[in-house]
XYZ file of C-alpha atoms in Angstrom:
561
model
C 40.059 109.989 101.232
C 38.325 111.266 104.357
C 34.844 112.530 105.081
C 34.762 115.646 107.264
C 31.574 116.271 109.269
C 31.217 119.738 110.787
C 28.640 120.674 113.431
C 27.804 123.828 115.339
C 28.206 122.551 118.884
C 27.249 125.536 121.045
C 26.995 129.290 121.456
C 28.509 130.874 124.588
C 27.418 134.310 125.875
C 29.878 136.337 127.994
C 30.707 140.003 128.615
C 28.033 142.637 129.236
C 24.324 141.945 129.165
C 22.679 143.390 126.052
C 19.476 141.311 126.158
C 18.458 137.680 125.988
C 16.649 137.269 122.642
C 19.554 135.937 120.591
C 19.644 134.869 116.955
C 22.670 133.125 115.399
C 23.085 133.121 111.607
C 25.794 131.094 109.843
C 26.777 130.856 106.171
C 28.979 127.899 105.250
C 29.546 125.854 102.079
C 26.857 127.791 100.240
C 24.148 127.138 102.836
C 22.558 129.358 105.472
C 21.536 128.320 108.978
C 19.747 130.249 111.722
C 19.037 129.509 115.385
C 16.935 131.465 117.900
C 17.237 131.112 121.668
C 16.505 132.959 124.887
C 19.917 133.025 126.563
C 21.342 135.151 129.377
C 24.954 136.266 129.986
C 27.237 133.405 131.053
C 24.765 131.038 129.440
C 25.444 128.324 126.857
C 23.109 127.396 124.004
C 23.669 123.749 123.000
C 22.971 123.457 119.264
C 24.627 120.259 117.949
C 23.554 120.865 114.339
C 25.437 119.567 111.305
C 26.286 122.337 108.812
C 28.653 120.580 106.438
C 29.903 117.230 105.137
C 32.845 117.119 102.728
C 34.868 114.374 101.031
C 38.516 115.311 100.584
C 41.875 113.792 99.630
C 43.780 116.749 101.066
C 45.417 116.688 104.463
C 44.305 120.235 105.198
C 40.750 121.432 104.581
C 39.979 125.179 104.575
C 36.658 126.874 103.834
C 35.339 130.378 104.664
C 32.565 130.896 107.192
C 30.390 133.936 107.951
C 28.791 134.385 111.363
C 26.251 136.946 112.537
C 24.899 137.278 116.089
C 21.782 139.405 116.612
C 20.197 140.534 119.875
C 16.638 141.150 118.730
C 14.943 144.286 120.114
C 11.545 145.779 119.372
C 13.034 148.794 117.549
C 16.772 148.403 116.914
C 18.611 145.101 116.731
C 22.148 144.825 118.120
C 24.284 143.047 115.528
C 27.797 141.623 115.461
C 29.540 139.952 112.516
C 32.625 137.857 111.910
C 34.226 136.289 108.860
C 36.870 133.615 109.211
C 38.069 130.239 107.923
C 37.299 126.738 109.138
C 40.600 124.857 109.022
C 40.831 121.100 109.593
C 43.934 118.897 109.556
C 42.768 115.378 108.666
C 46.062 113.909 109.906
C 45.245 114.977 113.463
C 42.123 112.833 113.587
C 38.908 113.576 115.428
C 37.227 115.066 117.276
C 38.533 118.577 116.624
C 37.106 121.930 117.695
C 37.128 125.395 116.139
C 35.860 128.512 117.881
C 35.033 131.986 116.596
C 34.367 135.149 118.591
C 31.728 137.735 117.705
C 31.439 141.071 119.544
C 27.979 142.650 119.766
C 27.617 146.252 120.977
C 24.391 147.947 122.030
C 23.102 150.183 119.249
C 20.682 152.515 121.038
C 22.927 153.977 123.760
C 24.830 157.229 123.205
C 27.147 157.146 126.241
C 28.621 153.907 127.515
C 27.688 151.117 125.142
C 27.597 147.638 126.631
C 29.431 144.949 124.679
C 28.705 141.239 124.727
C 31.072 138.514 123.557
C 29.668 135.455 121.809
C 31.766 132.381 121.103
C 30.595 129.981 118.384
C 32.093 126.506 118.836
C 32.298 124.037 115.948
C 32.983 120.320 116.335
C 34.701 118.383 113.557
C 34.623 114.621 113.031
C 36.766 112.839 110.453
C 35.333 109.559 109.206
C 36.772 106.832 107.015
C 34.784 106.174 103.813
C 34.157 102.547 104.808
C 31.871 103.839 107.540
C 29.708 105.684 105.046
C 26.515 104.501 103.388
C 23.956 106.325 101.292
C 20.999 108.153 102.795
C 18.237 108.549 100.255
C 17.285 112.110 99.431
C 13.555 112.791 99.007
C 12.166 115.172 96.438
C 10.270 118.171 97.804
C 6.508 117.840 97.683
C 4.346 119.783 95.255
C 3.992 122.339 98.064
C 7.764 122.635 98.480
C 7.959 120.643 101.727
C 11.542 119.658 102.569
C 11.720 116.014 103.652
C 15.527 116.085 104.041
C 16.013 118.880 106.572
C 16.310 116.534 109.552
C 18.651 113.990 107.945
C 21.527 114.816 110.288
C 19.299 114.374 113.337
C 17.990 111.046 112.007
C 21.570 109.852 111.543
C 22.547 110.970 115.032
C 19.620 109.228 116.729
C 20.122 105.971 114.822
C 23.889 105.932 115.384
C 23.419 106.557 119.094
C 21.153 103.556 119.649
C 22.984 101.345 117.143
C 26.138 101.787 119.186
C 24.237 101.328 122.437
C 22.943 97.904 121.398
C 25.959 96.795 119.316
C 28.094 96.728 122.471
C 25.769 94.346 124.308
C 26.193 90.574 124.427
C 23.020 89.793 122.511
C 23.475 92.487 119.878
C 21.161 92.631 116.868
C 22.380 90.735 113.811
C 21.434 93.733 111.687
C 21.744 97.293 112.920
C 18.961 99.757 112.217
C 19.148 101.586 108.884
C 18.472 105.355 109.202
C 16.705 105.176 105.833
C 14.038 103.044 107.506
C 13.563 105.624 110.265
C 13.265 108.379 107.664
C 10.574 106.371 105.857
C 8.683 105.918 109.153
C 8.891 109.650 109.878
C 7.503 110.280 106.391
C 4.503 108.019 107.009
C 3.918 109.300 110.549
C 4.254 113.064 109.948
C 5.707 113.773 106.484
C 9.000 114.194 108.380
C 7.508 116.980 110.490
C 6.144 118.990 107.566
C 2.473 118.292 108.246
C 0.526 120.391 110.744
C -3.086 119.637 111.716
C -5.718 122.217 110.835
C -7.218 122.025 114.314
C -4.831 123.147 117.056
C -6.497 120.748 119.495
C -5.135 117.795 117.524
C -1.788 116.231 118.352
C 0.675 117.868 115.909
C 3.118 116.318 113.452
C 5.889 118.619 114.697
C 8.026 118.584 116.791
C 7.138 114.948 117.551
C 7.858 113.736 114.030
C 7.936 110.076 115.147
C 4.677 110.464 117.155
C 6.271 108.562 120.034
C 5.001 111.024 122.665
C 1.365 111.164 121.547
C -0.320 110.693 124.955
C -3.016 108.518 123.381
C -0.619 105.641 122.681
C 1.331 105.440 125.944
C 4.796 104.703 124.489
C 6.392 107.700 126.177
C 5.108 106.609 129.602
C 6.569 103.144 129.051
C 9.940 104.667 128.167
C 9.796 106.866 131.273
C 8.378 104.094 133.473
C 5.944 106.747 134.666
C 2.239 106.883 135.432
C 0.020 107.068 132.374
C -2.563 109.799 133.135
C -5.211 107.896 131.167
C -4.953 104.785 133.322
C -3.469 106.114 136.529
C -1.060 103.158 136.359
C 2.662 102.862 135.742
C 3.560 101.762 132.232
C 6.450 99.410 132.990
C 8.355 97.521 130.288
C 11.279 95.111 130.615
C 14.149 94.058 128.367
C 16.803 91.368 128.638
C 20.356 92.511 129.285
C 23.177 90.066 130.047
C 20.719 87.322 130.949
C 18.699 89.487 133.344
C 15.498 91.425 133.030
C 16.058 95.161 133.298
C 13.360 97.747 133.662
C 13.009 100.243 130.836
C 13.411 103.582 132.584
C 14.298 106.856 130.892
C 12.583 109.601 132.916
C 13.957 112.223 130.513
C 12.179 110.740 127.465
C 9.952 113.258 125.666
C 8.839 114.462 122.252
C 8.879 118.207 122.888
C 11.694 118.797 120.403
C 12.348 117.211 117.030
C 15.676 115.749 118.185
C 14.012 114.230 121.239
C 11.238 112.712 119.134
C 13.810 111.011 116.914
C 15.920 109.849 119.832
C 13.040 108.282 121.719
C 11.173 107.127 118.622
C 14.235 105.117 117.597
C 14.588 103.811 121.158
C 10.956 102.664 121.129
C 11.518 100.975 117.767
C 14.452 99.110 119.320
C 12.205 98.186 122.243
C 9.507 96.594 120.093
C 12.201 94.843 118.025
C 12.963 92.655 121.057
C 11.167 89.684 122.575
C 11.924 88.480 126.112
C 12.353 84.694 126.170
C 12.680 82.626 129.364
C 14.191 79.137 129.168
C 14.783 77.131 132.358
C 14.880 80.253 134.468
C 17.331 82.034 132.179
C 16.297 85.044 130.152
C 17.493 85.732 126.639
C 16.775 88.402 124.078
C 15.296 87.437 120.735
C 15.445 89.956 117.918
C 12.555 90.420 115.540
C 13.096 91.481 111.944
C 12.991 95.231 111.405
C 9.872 94.769 109.310
C 8.139 93.087 112.257
C 9.393 95.858 114.540
C 7.884 98.480 112.220
C 4.572 96.624 112.385
C 4.662 96.631 116.196
C 5.556 100.329 116.251
C 2.100 101.075 114.820
C 0.545 97.828 116.084
C -2.618 97.344 114.165
C -4.229 100.696 113.558
C -3.430 100.795 109.868
C -3.231 97.456 108.053
C -1.197 99.196 105.336
C 1.323 100.754 107.732
C 4.183 98.375 106.918
C 3.536 98.462 103.134
C 3.501 102.283 103.272
C 6.784 102.461 105.200
C 8.521 99.874 103.033
C 7.259 101.452 99.808
C 9.125 104.606 100.844
C 12.102 102.689 102.287
C 12.728 100.158 99.520
C 11.221 101.770 96.426
C 11.069 105.501 97.111
C 7.292 105.621 96.647
C 5.201 107.941 98.798
C 1.518 108.747 99.077
C -0.405 108.697 95.783
C 2.640 107.054 94.135
C 4.708 110.213 94.599
C 8.326 109.502 93.585
C 10.388 110.400 96.617
C 13.960 109.521 95.746
C 16.556 111.894 94.362
C 20.330 111.442 94.344
C 21.451 110.029 97.716
C 23.996 111.715 99.966
C 26.614 110.112 102.164
C 25.883 109.570 105.833
C 27.721 108.119 108.779
C 26.395 104.717 109.788
C 29.426 103.261 111.556
C 29.746 103.285 115.312
C 31.363 106.156 117.151
C 34.192 106.195 119.646
C 32.341 106.258 122.955
C 30.859 103.445 125.000
C 27.363 103.647 126.452
C 26.091 102.106 129.661
C 22.627 101.000 130.752
C 22.663 103.845 133.227
C 18.962 104.547 132.844
C 17.820 101.016 133.605
C 17.471 99.001 136.763
C 18.325 95.332 137.195
C 15.551 93.006 138.300
C 16.780 89.807 139.918
C 13.339 88.280 140.220
C 9.729 89.127 139.568
C 6.948 89.187 142.154
C 5.305 85.817 142.684
C 1.858 87.288 143.141
C 0.443 88.455 139.827
C -2.868 90.047 138.974
C -5.077 88.230 136.499
C -7.162 90.488 134.331
C -10.751 89.278 134.635
C -12.369 92.279 132.984
C -11.897 91.136 129.396
C -13.126 88.200 127.384
C -11.663 87.270 123.993
C -14.222 87.113 121.241
C -14.309 83.513 120.039
C -17.502 83.747 117.992
C -16.148 85.872 115.120
C -18.566 88.777 115.333
C -19.008 90.567 112.034
C -18.095 94.233 112.571
C -20.666 96.796 111.499
C -20.249 97.724 107.859
C -21.090 100.909 105.994
C -23.516 100.392 103.118
C -24.447 102.445 100.096
C -27.202 104.814 101.054
C -30.893 104.157 100.553
C -31.806 107.667 101.742
C -29.629 110.483 100.480
C -26.240 110.536 102.175
C -27.218 108.401 105.174
C -25.217 105.215 105.660
C -26.838 102.132 107.148
C -25.356 99.873 109.805
C -26.326 96.249 110.143
C -27.602 94.814 113.409
C -25.434 92.141 114.955
C -25.404 89.989 118.078
C -22.953 91.072 120.768
C -22.432 89.968 124.395
C -24.438 91.760 127.110
C -23.216 95.243 127.976
C -24.247 95.169 131.627
C -25.302 98.778 131.169
C -28.528 100.617 132.055
C -30.159 103.868 131.058
C -31.228 106.504 133.564
C -33.814 109.260 133.423
C -30.988 111.689 134.143
C -28.767 111.989 131.038
C -25.769 112.890 133.215
C -26.153 109.630 135.136
C -26.636 107.743 131.882
C -23.292 109.036 130.612
C -21.625 107.930 133.834
C -23.227 104.506 133.383
C -21.886 104.361 129.821
C -18.366 104.698 131.207
C -18.814 101.409 133.086
C -20.100 98.967 130.461
C -18.895 95.927 128.525
C -18.107 96.833 124.918
C -17.052 94.693 121.983
C -14.389 96.544 119.992
C -11.672 96.020 117.409
C -10.581 97.087 113.945
C -11.918 96.186 110.531
C -9.094 93.654 110.028
C -8.626 92.171 113.505
C -10.654 89.995 115.890
C -13.097 91.787 118.151
C -12.749 91.729 121.912
C -15.147 92.368 124.763
C -13.677 94.683 127.394
C -15.143 96.145 130.571
C -14.671 99.859 131.153
C -14.270 101.212 134.665
C -14.710 104.968 134.983
C -14.227 105.282 131.234
C -11.106 103.142 130.927
C -10.068 99.598 130.160
C -6.386 98.793 130.693
C -4.805 95.431 129.935
C -3.281 93.924 133.062
C -0.210 91.766 132.500
C -0.121 88.332 134.091
C 3.522 88.974 134.976
C 5.719 92.027 134.652
C 7.880 90.634 131.839
C 4.894 89.742 129.701
C 4.668 91.320 126.254
C 1.282 92.243 124.844
C 0.297 89.950 121.957
C -2.671 91.580 120.284
C -3.787 88.388 118.556
C -4.044 86.690 121.959
C -4.525 89.551 124.413
C -6.449 92.165 122.441
C -6.185 95.937 123.056
C -3.673 97.539 125.388
C -6.213 100.101 126.525
C -9.648 101.417 125.576
C -10.758 104.921 126.533
C -14.213 106.506 126.608
C -14.135 109.578 124.336
C -17.711 110.878 124.086
C -21.336 109.813 123.781
C -24.668 110.951 122.367
C -28.168 110.041 123.566
C -31.328 109.888 121.451
C -33.983 107.621 119.943
C -32.539 105.495 117.127
C -35.410 103.090 116.403
C -38.438 105.367 116.957
C -39.734 103.472 119.997
C -39.738 106.515 122.289
C -36.763 105.282 124.348
C -33.388 106.966 124.558
C -30.693 104.909 122.871
C -26.989 105.814 122.905
C -23.883 106.030 120.755
C -20.481 105.762 122.438
C -17.097 106.623 120.906
C -14.164 104.617 122.259
C -10.475 105.084 121.516
C -8.855 101.658 121.036
C -5.067 101.324 121.277
C -3.037 98.143 120.784
C 0.235 99.392 122.246
C 1.630 101.196 119.186
C 1.240 104.644 117.666
C -2.154 103.697 116.206
C -5.408 104.905 117.771
C -8.653 103.586 116.285
C -12.026 105.084 117.184
C -14.913 102.633 117.596
C -18.440 104.053 117.396
C -20.591 101.644 119.398
C -24.376 101.771 118.917
C -26.539 100.858 121.926
C -30.311 100.296 121.792
C -32.422 100.395 124.967
C -34.945 97.657 125.708
C -38.138 98.084 127.726
C -36.294 97.327 130.985
C -33.770 100.142 130.545
C -30.943 97.789 129.550
C -28.603 98.733 126.707
C -27.817 96.179 124.011
C -24.896 96.675 121.628
C -26.253 96.500 118.086
C -23.361 97.755 115.954
C -19.728 98.829 116.072
C -18.357 101.074 113.338
C -14.569 101.351 113.217
C -12.871 104.459 111.913
C -9.293 104.434 110.625
C -6.049 105.124 112.464
C -6.118 108.581 114.075
C -9.341 109.802 112.508
C -10.928 112.358 114.862
C -14.616 112.839 115.735
C -15.309 116.455 116.633
C -19.085 116.391 117.146
C -21.577 113.571 117.616
C -25.375 113.758 117.953
C -28.600 111.834 117.264
C -31.577 113.413 115.515
C -34.708 111.680 114.140
C -33.066 108.279 114.351
C -29.938 109.389 112.474
C -26.441 109.436 113.998
C -24.394 112.389 112.756
C -20.631 112.547 113.257
C -18.536 115.536 112.204
C -15.146 113.994 111.565
C -11.635 114.683 110.388
C -10.541 111.752 108.230
C -7.349 111.218 106.271
C -7.119 112.519 102.734
C -5.035 110.411 100.358
C -1.922 112.514 100.940
C -2.205 112.907 104.734
C 0.372 111.340 107.061
C -1.003 109.335 109.959
C -0.421 112.114 112.479
C -2.782 114.569 110.903
C -6.200 114.008 109.352
C -7.224 117.078 107.348
C -10.376 116.140 105.409
C -13.438 117.421 107.278
C -16.549 115.391 106.547
C -19.983 114.573 107.883
C -20.893 110.921 108.386
C -24.532 109.949 108.953
C -25.664 106.510 110.073
C -28.920 104.598 110.546
C -29.518 101.134 111.923
C -31.094 98.578 109.572
C -31.932 94.942 110.221
C -29.669 92.563 108.279
C -32.756 90.731 107.026
C -33.853 93.659 104.839
C -30.647 93.392 102.802
C -30.772 90.741 100.109
C -27.577 88.602 100.022
C -27.092 89.208 96.310
C -27.230 92.996 96.579
C -23.501 93.187 97.446
C -23.900 96.605 99.048
C -20.658 96.621 101.030
C -18.174 99.395 100.281
């Protein structure tokens, strides 16, 4: 028995020019596919889309195919059609190619009608059954969302990087399972089906793995390019054949779904590795895939790994939705080509002079993060006062200057389930500086990767006639997670700001508006509903906060949410 995998490889445009707004429609094995592209004469549209997968015991496989090419005009479309047969001889092996020609003639001309020739090229791969495993099929959501439509692209991305690393000396003991990547895409973006309500938000499609979200910096590390937030190069290293090599893929992006999968899987492989030096020799140490999944998000959602593995191992989605249907066969085995580290650069030695980051101080006193309490006054939530290190920040009579001052303070930040850290912002940014270039960020030891000033509000919080402040900071630990910290600052009689509270939102919640009125902080926020993927918070809410001294809360009241 053989498994035949058929893809549309490309569409070629020759002959006369009849326009450039081209649509290709294909019917094959009972399914319909369509592709739209701006393409000019003599151009080639690379498609690389799987349209069929068949198990057969026959030497010769034959199935009909219908092809339609449309040049889309405002009034009359120019249309060409072809019907033929896809014929594959399994004894020949793979790869094989089939091509079909479609002639399209201009409709709206009465004299000489221009004719274009389009060639549709199919690629055929014949795979032995031993290279096939099962890819779990997900049920459509209650809204009809298709979680399986990018299965072929998931397979392709995983196979590409599995082969890339399997050929290296220190190959992983266990290759990546595409089912795990599909589960991650489900948690990150509902496999590209979820779109944010606000167009200003980073979308769940086409970047279904969220690897190119500019807030997390992964894409800049893959590119070895300057992160616009920090103005610094995001350089990462890996071990290859006993040497450190710089991670450098300038073409990495998330602008198309295929690219998001390709570079999301590559980033997952990156965080699955630890660089170990022993007696001047570097070696690669592989983490478990579960640990790699944790580092992919890296702390923003304490339930990230349980969510991914609930989908991966048990077929359970949000709100206990049963995802699994009957699985289909997919190609997991390695292909025929060899890959080189062509996009990396060997590093024989690292600079001796390193920069020590003196702008951050690990919190060793176990600060209690600010906690929301049940309301004493309507819908207003109270925040407890706490003792934090000095901010080194002053107020100014000019609110514009005050905001600039707030971008250059010491803030104590974190998440609700991690230690808090004091970091110093410079021009609205804190960026972790590695002690050496091969160093990997350990959040338990090193704290956040970067902290960014988002917005602030100024007003009197404690009714003493002085302007206090609330600052929103975006805290990132090097993964896809981004956690907003709302830091509350109270002004003393000398104009100095003291941090009194720090309220942490959840991974990728978004604050749209923030203001202070009559001692109450109001935040208009998008938070995650129970069924939202991490990419896209959809529940719009209003949070109100007041500061209350811890001493007014009796220990036995148990008011914590």
